[in-house]
Short mmCIF file of C-alpha atoms in Angstrom, two decimals:
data_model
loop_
_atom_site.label_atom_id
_atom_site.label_comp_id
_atom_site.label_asym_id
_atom_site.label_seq_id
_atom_site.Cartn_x
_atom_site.Cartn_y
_atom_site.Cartn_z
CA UNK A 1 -5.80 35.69 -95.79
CA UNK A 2 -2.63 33.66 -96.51
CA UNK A 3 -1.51 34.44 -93.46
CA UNK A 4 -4.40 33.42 -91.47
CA UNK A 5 -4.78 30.03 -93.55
CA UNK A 6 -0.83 29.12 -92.55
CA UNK A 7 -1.45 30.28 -88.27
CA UNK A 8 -4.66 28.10 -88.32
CA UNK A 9 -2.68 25.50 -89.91
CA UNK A 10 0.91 25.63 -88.29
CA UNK A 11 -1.42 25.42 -84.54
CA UNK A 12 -3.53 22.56 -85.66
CA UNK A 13 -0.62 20.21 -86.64
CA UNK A 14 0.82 20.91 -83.47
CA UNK A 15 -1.92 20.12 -81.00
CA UNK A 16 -1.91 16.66 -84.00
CA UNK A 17 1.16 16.49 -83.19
CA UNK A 18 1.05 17.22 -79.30
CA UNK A 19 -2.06 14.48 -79.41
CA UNK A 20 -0.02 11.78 -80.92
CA UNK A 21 2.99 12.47 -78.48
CA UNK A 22 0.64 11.85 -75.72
CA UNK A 23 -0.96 8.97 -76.55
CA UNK A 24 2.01 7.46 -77.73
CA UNK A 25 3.59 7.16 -74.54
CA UNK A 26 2.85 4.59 -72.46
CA UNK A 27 1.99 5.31 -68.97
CA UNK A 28 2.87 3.15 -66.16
CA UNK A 29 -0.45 1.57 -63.83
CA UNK A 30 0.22 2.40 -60.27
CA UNK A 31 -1.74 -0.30 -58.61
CA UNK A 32 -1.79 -0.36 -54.77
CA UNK A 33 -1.10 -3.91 -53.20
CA UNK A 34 -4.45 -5.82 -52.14
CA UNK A 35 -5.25 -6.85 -48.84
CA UNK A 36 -3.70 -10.51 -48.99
CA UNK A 37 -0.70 -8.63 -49.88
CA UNK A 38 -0.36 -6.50 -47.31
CA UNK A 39 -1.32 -8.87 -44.63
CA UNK A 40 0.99 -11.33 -46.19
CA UNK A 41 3.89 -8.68 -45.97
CA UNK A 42 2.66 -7.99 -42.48
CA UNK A 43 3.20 -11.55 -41.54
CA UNK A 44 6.71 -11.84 -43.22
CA UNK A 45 7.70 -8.55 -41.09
CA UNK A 46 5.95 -9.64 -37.70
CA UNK A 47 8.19 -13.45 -38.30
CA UNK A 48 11.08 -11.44 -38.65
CA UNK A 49 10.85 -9.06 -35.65
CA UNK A 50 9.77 -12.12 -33.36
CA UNK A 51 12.96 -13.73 -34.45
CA UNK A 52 14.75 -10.61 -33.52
CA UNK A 53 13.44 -10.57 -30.16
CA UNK A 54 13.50 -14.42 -29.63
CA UNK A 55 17.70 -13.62 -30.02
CA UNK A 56 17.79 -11.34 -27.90
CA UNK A 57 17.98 -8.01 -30.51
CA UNK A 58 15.75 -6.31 -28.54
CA UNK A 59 16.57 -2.86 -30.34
CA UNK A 60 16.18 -4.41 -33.44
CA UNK A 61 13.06 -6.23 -32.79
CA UNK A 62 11.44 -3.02 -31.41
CA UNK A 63 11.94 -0.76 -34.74
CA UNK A 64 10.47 -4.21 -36.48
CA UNK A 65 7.56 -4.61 -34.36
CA UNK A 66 7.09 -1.37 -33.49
CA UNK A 67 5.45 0.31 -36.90
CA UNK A 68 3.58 -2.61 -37.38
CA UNK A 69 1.59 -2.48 -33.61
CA UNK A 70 1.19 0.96 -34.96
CA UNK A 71 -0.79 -0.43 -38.31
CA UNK A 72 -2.80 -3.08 -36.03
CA UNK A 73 -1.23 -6.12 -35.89
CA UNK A 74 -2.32 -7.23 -33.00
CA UNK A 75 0.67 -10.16 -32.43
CA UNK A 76 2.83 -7.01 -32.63
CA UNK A 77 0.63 -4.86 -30.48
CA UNK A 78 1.02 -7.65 -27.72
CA UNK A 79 4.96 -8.07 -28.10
CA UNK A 80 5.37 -4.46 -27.41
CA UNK A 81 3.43 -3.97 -24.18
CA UNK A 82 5.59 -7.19 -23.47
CA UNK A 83 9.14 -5.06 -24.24
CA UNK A 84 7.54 -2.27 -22.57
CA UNK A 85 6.76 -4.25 -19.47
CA UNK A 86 9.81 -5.82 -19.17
CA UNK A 87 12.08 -3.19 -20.52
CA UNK A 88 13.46 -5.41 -23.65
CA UNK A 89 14.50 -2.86 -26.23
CA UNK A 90 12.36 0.38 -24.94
CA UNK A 91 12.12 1.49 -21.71
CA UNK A 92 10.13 -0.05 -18.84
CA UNK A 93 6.82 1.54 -18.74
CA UNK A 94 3.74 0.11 -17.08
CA UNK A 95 1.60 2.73 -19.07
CA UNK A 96 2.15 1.86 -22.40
CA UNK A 97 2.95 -1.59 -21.76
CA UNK A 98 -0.96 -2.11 -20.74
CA UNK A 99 -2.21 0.34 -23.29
CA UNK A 100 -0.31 -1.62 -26.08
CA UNK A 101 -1.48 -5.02 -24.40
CA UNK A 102 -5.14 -3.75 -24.00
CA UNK A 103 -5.34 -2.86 -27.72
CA UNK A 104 -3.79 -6.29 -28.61
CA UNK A 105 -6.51 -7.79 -26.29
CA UNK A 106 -9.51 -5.61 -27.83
CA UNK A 107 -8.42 -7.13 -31.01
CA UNK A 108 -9.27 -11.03 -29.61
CA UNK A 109 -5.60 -11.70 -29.04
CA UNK A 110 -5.41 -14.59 -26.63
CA UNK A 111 -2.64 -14.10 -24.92
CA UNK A 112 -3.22 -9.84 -24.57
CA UNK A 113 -6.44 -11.34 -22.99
CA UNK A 114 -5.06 -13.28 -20.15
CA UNK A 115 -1.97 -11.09 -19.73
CA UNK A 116 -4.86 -7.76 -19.27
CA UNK A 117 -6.84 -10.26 -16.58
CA UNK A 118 -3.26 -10.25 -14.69
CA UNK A 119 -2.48 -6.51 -15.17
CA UNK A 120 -6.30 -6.14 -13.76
CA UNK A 121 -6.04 -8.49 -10.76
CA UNK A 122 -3.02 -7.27 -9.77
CA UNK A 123 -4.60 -3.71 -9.50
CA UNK A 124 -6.93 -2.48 -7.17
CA UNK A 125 -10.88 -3.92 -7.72
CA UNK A 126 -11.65 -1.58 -10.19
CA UNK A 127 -8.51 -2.67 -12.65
CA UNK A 128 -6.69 -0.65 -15.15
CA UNK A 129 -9.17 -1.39 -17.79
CA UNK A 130 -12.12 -3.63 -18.22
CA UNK A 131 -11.19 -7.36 -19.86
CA UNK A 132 -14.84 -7.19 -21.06
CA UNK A 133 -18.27 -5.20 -20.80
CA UNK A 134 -20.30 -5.72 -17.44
CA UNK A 135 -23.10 -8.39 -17.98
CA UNK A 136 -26.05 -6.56 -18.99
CA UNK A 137 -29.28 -7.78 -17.14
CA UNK A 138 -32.90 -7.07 -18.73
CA UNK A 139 -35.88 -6.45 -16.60
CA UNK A 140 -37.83 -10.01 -16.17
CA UNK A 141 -35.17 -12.08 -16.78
CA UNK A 142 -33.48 -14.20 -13.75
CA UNK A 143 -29.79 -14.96 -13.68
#
């Protein structure tokens, strides 16, 4: 019975012991940044790959702006269908230059706006894409 006493005994004070280990140390609180944060950090980037492209670091500007038309800024979104159009720091490419400007646009950028009416005027009657929805019209009413 000794023996059983001293096993019952020698496991409890170390699960105590394991306890108190645990709980002593302290545990660092991962905390994600909040939305002003982000947006803020957004802002600083987009500043910073505008000024790159405003000096003509085109390469630079694109692997800036880049990731960050990729997360939805829409300011970014617009500056890279403008590289792609023009061929500043990526390659000329009419495709993704509208795609990048139409999702810029779709976002209420005003500039992506009028630059899609061009792209769409310049294209057949149908357009690449629409700038907005056709007018809907409702039976009984005159317009």
């Amino acid at each position: 019975m000794h023996r059983k006493n001293f096993i019952k005994l020698f496991i409890s004070t170390g699960l105590a012991l394991l306890l108190v280990a645990c709980v002593g140390v302290p545990v660092e609180k991962r905390t994600s940044p909040s939305a002003a944060q982000r947006l803020e950090a957004q802002s600083a980037r987009f500043a910073e790959g505008k000024a790159l492209f405003l000096n003509k670091q085109d390469g630079e500007a694109a692997a800036v702006l880049l990731p960050l038309a990729q997360q939805g800024h829409a300011g970014a979104q617009y500056t890279i269908g403008y590289m792609y159009h023009y061929g500043y720091g990526l390659p000329r490419n009419e495709k993704e230059s509208t795609r990048w400007i139409a999702n810029a646009a779709a976002r209420g950028h005003a500039q992506a706006k009028q630059a899609l009416a061009r792209i769409n005027a310049s294209h057949d009657q149908r357009g690449v894409l629409p700038t907005a929805p056709p007018a809907q019209t409702r039976p009984g009413v005159i317009r």
